[in-house]
Coordinates of C-alpha atoms and ligand atoms in Angstrom, one line a residue:
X3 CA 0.0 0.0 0.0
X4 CA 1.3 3.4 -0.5
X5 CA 0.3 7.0 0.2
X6 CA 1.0 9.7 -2.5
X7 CA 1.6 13.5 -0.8
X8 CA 2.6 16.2 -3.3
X9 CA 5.0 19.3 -2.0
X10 CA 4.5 18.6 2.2
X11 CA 5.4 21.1 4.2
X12 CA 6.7 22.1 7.7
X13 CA 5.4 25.3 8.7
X14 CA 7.5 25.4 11.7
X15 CA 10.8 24.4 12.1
X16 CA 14.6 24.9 13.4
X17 CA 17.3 24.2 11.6
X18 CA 20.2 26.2 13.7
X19 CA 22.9 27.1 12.0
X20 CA 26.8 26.1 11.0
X21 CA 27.5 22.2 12.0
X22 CA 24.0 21.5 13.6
X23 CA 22.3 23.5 10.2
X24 CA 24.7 21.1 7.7
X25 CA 23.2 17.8 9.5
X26 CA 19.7 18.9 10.1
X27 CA 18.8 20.6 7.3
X28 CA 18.9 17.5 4.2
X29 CA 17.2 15.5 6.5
X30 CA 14.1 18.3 6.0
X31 CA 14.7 19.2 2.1
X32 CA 15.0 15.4 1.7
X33 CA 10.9 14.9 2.1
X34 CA 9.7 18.2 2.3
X35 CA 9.2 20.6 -0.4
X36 CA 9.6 23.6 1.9
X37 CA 9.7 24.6 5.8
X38 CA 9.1 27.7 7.3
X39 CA 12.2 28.7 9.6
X40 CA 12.4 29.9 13.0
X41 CA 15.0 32.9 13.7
X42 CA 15.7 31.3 16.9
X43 CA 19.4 31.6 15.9
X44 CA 22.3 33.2 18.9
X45 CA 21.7 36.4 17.8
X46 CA 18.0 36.4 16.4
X47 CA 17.6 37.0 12.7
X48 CA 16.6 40.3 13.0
X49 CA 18.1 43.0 9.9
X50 CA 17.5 41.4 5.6
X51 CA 21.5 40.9 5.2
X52 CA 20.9 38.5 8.1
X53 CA 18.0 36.8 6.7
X54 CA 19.2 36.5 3.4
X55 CA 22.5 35.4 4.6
X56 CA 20.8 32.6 6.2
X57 CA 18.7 31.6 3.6
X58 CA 21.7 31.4 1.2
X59 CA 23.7 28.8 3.8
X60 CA 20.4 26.8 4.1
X61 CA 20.4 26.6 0.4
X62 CA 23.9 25.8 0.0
X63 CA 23.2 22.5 2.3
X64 CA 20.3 21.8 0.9
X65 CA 20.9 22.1 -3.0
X66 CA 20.6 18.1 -4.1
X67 CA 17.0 18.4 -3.1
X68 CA 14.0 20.2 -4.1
X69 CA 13.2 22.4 -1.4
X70 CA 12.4 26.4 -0.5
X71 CA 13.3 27.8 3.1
X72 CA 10.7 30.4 4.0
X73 CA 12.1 32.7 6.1
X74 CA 11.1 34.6 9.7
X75 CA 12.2 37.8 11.8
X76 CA 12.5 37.6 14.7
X77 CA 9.9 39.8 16.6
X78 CA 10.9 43.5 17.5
X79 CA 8.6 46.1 17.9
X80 CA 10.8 48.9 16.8
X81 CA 10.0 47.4 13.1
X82 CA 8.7 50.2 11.3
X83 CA 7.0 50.6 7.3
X84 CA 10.2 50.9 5.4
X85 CA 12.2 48.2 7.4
X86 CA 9.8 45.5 6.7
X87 CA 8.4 47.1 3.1
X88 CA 12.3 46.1 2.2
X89 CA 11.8 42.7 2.7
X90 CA 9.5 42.3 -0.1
X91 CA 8.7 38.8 -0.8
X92 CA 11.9 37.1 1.1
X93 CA 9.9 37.5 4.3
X94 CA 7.2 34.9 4.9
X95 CA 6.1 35.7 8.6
X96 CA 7.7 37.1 11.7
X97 CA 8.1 35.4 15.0
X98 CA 7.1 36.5 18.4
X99 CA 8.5 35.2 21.4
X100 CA 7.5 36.1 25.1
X101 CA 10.9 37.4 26.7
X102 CA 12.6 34.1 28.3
X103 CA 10.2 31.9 27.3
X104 CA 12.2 28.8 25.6
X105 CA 15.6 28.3 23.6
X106 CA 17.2 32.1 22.5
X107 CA 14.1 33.6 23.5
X108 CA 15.9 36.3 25.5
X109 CA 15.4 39.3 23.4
X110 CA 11.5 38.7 23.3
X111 CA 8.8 40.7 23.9
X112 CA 8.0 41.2 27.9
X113 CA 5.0 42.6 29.6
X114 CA 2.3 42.0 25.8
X115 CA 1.4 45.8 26.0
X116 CA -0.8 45.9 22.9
X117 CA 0.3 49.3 23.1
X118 CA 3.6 48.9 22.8
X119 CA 3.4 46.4 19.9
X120 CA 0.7 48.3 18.0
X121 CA 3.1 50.2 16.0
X122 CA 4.7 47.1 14.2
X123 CA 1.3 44.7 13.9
X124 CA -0.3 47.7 11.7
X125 CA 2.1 47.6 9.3
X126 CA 2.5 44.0 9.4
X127 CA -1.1 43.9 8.5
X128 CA -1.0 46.1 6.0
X129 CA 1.8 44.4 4.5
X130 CA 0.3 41.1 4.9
X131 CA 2.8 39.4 6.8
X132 CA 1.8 36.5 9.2
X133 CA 2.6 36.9 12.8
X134 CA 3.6 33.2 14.4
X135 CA 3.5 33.3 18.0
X136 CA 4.8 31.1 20.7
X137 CA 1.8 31.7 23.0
X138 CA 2.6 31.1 26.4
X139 CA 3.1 32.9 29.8
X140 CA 5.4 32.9 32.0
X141 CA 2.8 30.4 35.2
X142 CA 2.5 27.6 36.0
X143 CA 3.9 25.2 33.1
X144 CA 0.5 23.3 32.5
X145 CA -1.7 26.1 32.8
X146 CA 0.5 28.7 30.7
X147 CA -0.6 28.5 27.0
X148 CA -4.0 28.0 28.6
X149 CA -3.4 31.4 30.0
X150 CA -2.1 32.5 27.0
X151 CA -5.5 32.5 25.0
X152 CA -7.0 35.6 26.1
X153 CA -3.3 37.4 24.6
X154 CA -4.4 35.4 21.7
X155 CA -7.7 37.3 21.4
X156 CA -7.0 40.3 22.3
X157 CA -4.3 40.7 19.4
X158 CA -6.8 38.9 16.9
X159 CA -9.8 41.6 17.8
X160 CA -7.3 44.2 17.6
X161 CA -5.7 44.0 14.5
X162 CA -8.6 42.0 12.6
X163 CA -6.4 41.8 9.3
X164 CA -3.2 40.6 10.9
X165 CA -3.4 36.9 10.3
X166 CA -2.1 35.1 13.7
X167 CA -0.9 31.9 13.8
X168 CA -0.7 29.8 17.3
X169 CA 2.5 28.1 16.9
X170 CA 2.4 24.3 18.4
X171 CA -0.8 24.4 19.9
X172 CA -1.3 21.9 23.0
X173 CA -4.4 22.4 24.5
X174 CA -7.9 22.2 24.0
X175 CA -8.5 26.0 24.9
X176 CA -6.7 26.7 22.1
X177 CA -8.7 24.5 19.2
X178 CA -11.6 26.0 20.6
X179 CA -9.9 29.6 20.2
X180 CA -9.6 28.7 16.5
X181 CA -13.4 28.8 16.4
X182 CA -13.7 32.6 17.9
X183 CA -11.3 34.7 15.7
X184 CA -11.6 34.4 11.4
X185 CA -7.7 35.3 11.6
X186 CA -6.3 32.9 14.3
X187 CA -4.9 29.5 12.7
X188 CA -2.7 26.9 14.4
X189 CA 0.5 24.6 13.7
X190 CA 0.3 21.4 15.4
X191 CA 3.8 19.1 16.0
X192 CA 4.0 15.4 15.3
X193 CA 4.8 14.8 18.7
X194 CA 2.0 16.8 20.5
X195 CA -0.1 14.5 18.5
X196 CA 1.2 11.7 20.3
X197 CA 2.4 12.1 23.8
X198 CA 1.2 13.8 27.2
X199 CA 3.0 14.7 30.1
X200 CA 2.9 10.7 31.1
X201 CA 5.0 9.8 28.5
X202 CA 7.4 12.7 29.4
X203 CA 7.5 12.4 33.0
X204 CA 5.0 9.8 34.0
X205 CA 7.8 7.4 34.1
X206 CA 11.5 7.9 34.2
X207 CA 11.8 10.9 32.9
X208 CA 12.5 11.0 28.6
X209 CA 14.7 14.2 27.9
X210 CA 14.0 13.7 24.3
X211 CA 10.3 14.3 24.6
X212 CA 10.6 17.2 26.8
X213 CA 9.8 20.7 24.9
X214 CA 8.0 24.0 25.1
X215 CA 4.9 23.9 25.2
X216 CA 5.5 20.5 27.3
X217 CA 3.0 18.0 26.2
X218 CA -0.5 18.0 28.3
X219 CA -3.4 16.3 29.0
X220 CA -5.0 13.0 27.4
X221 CA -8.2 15.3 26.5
X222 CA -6.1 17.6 25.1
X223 CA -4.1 15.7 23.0
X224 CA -7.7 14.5 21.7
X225 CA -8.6 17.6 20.9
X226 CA -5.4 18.3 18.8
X227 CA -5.9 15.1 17.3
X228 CA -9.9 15.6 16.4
X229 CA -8.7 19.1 14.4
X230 CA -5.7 17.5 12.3
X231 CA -7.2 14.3 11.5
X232 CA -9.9 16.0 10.0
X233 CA -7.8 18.5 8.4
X234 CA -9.4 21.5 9.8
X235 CA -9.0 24.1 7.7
X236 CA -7.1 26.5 10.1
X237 CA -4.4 24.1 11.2
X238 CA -1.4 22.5 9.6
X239 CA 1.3 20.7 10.3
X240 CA 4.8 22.7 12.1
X241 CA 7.1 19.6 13.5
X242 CA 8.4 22.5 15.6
X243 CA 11.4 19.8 14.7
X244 CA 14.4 21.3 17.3
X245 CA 17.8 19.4 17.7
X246 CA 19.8 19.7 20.3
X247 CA 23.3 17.8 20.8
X248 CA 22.5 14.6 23.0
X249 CA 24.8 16.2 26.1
X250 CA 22.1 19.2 26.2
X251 CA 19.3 16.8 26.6
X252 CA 20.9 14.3 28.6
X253 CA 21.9 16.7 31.1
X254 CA 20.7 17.7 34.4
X255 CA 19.2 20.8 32.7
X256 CA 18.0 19.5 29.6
X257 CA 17.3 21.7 26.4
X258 CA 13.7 22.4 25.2
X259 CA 13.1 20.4 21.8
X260 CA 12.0 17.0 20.1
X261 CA 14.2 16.3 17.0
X262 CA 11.6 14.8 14.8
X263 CA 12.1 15.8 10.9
X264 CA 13.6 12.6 9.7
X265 CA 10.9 10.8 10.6
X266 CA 7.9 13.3 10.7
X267 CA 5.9 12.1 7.2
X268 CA 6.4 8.4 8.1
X269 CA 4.9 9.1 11.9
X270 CA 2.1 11.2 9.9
X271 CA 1.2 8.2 7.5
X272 CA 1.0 5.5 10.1
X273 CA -1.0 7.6 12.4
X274 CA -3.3 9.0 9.8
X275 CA -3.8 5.1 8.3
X276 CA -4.4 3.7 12.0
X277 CA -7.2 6.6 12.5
X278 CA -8.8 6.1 8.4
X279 CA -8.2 9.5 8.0
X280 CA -5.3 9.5 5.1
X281 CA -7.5 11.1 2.6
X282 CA -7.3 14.3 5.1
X283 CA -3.5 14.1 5.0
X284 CA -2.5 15.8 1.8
X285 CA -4.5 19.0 3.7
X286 CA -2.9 19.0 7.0
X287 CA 0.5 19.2 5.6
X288 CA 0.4 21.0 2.5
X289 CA -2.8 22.2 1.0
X290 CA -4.1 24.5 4.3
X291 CA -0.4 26.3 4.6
X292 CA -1.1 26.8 0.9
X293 CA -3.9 28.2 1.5
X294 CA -3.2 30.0 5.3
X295 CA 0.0 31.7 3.6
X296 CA -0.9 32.1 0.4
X297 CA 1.9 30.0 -1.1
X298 CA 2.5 27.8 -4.5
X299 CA 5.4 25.4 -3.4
X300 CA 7.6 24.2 -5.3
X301 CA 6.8 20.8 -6.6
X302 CA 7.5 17.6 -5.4
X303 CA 6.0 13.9 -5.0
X304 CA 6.7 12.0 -2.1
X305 CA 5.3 8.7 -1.6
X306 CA 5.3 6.5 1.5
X307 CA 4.5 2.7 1.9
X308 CA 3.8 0.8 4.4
X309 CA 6.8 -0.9 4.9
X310 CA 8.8 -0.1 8.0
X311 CA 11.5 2.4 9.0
X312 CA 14.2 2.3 11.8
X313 CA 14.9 5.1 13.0
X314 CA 18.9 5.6 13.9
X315 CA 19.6 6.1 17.0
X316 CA 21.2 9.2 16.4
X317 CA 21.8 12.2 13.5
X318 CA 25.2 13.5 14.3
X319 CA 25.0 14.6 17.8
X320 CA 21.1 14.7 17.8
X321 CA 18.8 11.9 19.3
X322 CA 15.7 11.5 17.1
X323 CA 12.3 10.7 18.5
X324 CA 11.7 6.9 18.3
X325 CA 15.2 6.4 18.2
X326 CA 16.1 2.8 17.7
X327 CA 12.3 1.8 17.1
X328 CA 10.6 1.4 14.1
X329 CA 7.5 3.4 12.2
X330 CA 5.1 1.2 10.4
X331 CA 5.3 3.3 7.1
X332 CA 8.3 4.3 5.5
X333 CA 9.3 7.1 2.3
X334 CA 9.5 4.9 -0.8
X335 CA 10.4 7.2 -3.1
X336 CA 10.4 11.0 -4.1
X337 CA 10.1 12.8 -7.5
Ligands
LIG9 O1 10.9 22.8 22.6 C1 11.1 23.8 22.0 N1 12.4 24.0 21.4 N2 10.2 24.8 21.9 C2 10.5 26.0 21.3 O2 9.7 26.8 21.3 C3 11.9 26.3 20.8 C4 12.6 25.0 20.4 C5 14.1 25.2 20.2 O3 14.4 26.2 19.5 O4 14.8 24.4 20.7
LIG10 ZN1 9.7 26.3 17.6

């Protein structure tokens, strides 16, 4: 049996940059025929010779396979008309980050003064550039993206043509938020579609599942699962894919970040099979990012079968998800 996807994409993922960006980076471009990258670099991507710099090394790793970085800023709100107007079309979206909040997320915003940011997110919607946020707060670490909704409203009443996108939803509140605001959409991970806080720390404790947001409830995992099974329009699929060497996981203060883009499309094939919803996968991750960001990717025909992968036990320095186990579907081949 096989399972035909034309031009997936990851709407949200990290590649890093120098050694970590040359392993990472083809196993992404090898199966997907673009990603949208996070500026999450030490320092932020933050002026267009930055950006573009980066996009150019991405490329240069990347260049056997048929695949398009779209690129991010990182948030500031000291972005002004001309700045961003200079971008033109080499800017796909620009990232906020709460100050603090996960990996090289120290020069984010603190305090959400709508105020404050106003300036910045009216000329992003007029310019029709996508704000991605990582929407949590800074409580209690179950209740925080929870907390984070209201944030999530307030900017989506506020600036009603400034399309918002809830980066790596994990809850419940937020699918439901999705319902409330025309301009709010969602990225969902593989691995939010599969684990709760039991399999992170229910047991002995599994650095390589622990990220930001950390997984949550069973009902919420349901939830997530209900809206990208059935390809809700407003979600698609962001791996939120984020490698770390294995000493910074396996370390008494372990990194934030599941490496999973080697192995994301096989994952996303067996679980869609298992829950008879692979006619709905071609949407969740390609066809609604088309369609959220107003994109044509390039194009590109990956087909899976079910016929099983092992996943290494290790890229490089990186520990995959499911390292050392094996996926029930597999990529057979890509044209
Ligand atoms: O777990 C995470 N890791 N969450 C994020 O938001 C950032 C990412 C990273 O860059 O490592
Ligand atoms: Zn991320």
């Amino acid at each position: 049996m096989t399972i035909e996807l034309n031009s997936p994409l990851d709407m949200h993922l990290h590649l890093r940059d120098h050694e970590m960006l040359n392993v990472v980076a083809p196993l992404t471009s090898h199966s997907f025929a673009g990603a949208l990258i996070m500026p999450n670099l030490v320092p932020p991507i933050e002026t267009l010779d930055a950006l573009l710099a980066y996009k150019e090394r991405i490329l240069t790793v990347t260049k056997n396979d048929i695949f398009k970085p779209y690129m991010t800023l990182f948030f500031r709100d000291s972005y002004d008309y001309d700045f961003l107007k200079s971008f033109g079309s080499e800017l796909s979206a620009i990232k906020l980050y709460p100050a603090g909040i996960t990996t090289n997320s120290e020069g984010g915003v603190s305090g959400f003064d709508v105020k404050k940011l106003s300036p910045t997110l009216e000329v992003m919607s007029e310019l029709g550039i996508p704000l991605c946020i990582h929407g949590e707060t800074n409580g209690f670490v179950m209740d925080r993206e929870a907390q984070f909704v209201p944030i999530y409203e307030k900017l989506a009443s506020a600036f009603p043509r400034l399309n918002i996108i809830m980066e790596h939803i994990t809850t419940k509140e937020s699918v439901e938020a999705l319902e409330r605001h025309e301009n709010l959409y969602a990225t969902i991970t593989l691995h939010h579609l599969l684990i709760t806080l039991d399999d992170v720390a229910g047991g002995m404790l599994r650095p390589h599942l622990f990220c930001k947001p950390i997984a949550k409830r069973p009902h919420d995992r349901d939830a997530l699962l209900d809206v990208a099974l059935s390809a809700h329009p407003k979600v698609m699929f962001g791996s939120d894919s984020a490698p770390h060497p294995k000493h910074a996981k396996e370390s008494c203060g372990c990194a934030a970040g599941v490496f999973t883009a080697p192995l994301a499309l096989a994952k996303l094939a067996e679980i869609f099979m298992e829950k008879s919803s692979v006619a709905n996968l071609q949407k969740f991750v390609s066809d609604n990012a088309r369609a959220i960001y107003n994109i044509t990717p390039l194009s590109k025909k990956v087909i899976l079968e079910d016929n099983p992968m092992n996943v290494p036990h290790n890229y490089g320095e990186v520990v995959p998800m499911y390292a050392g186990e094996s996926i029930s579907w597999s990529i057979k081949s890509i044209e």
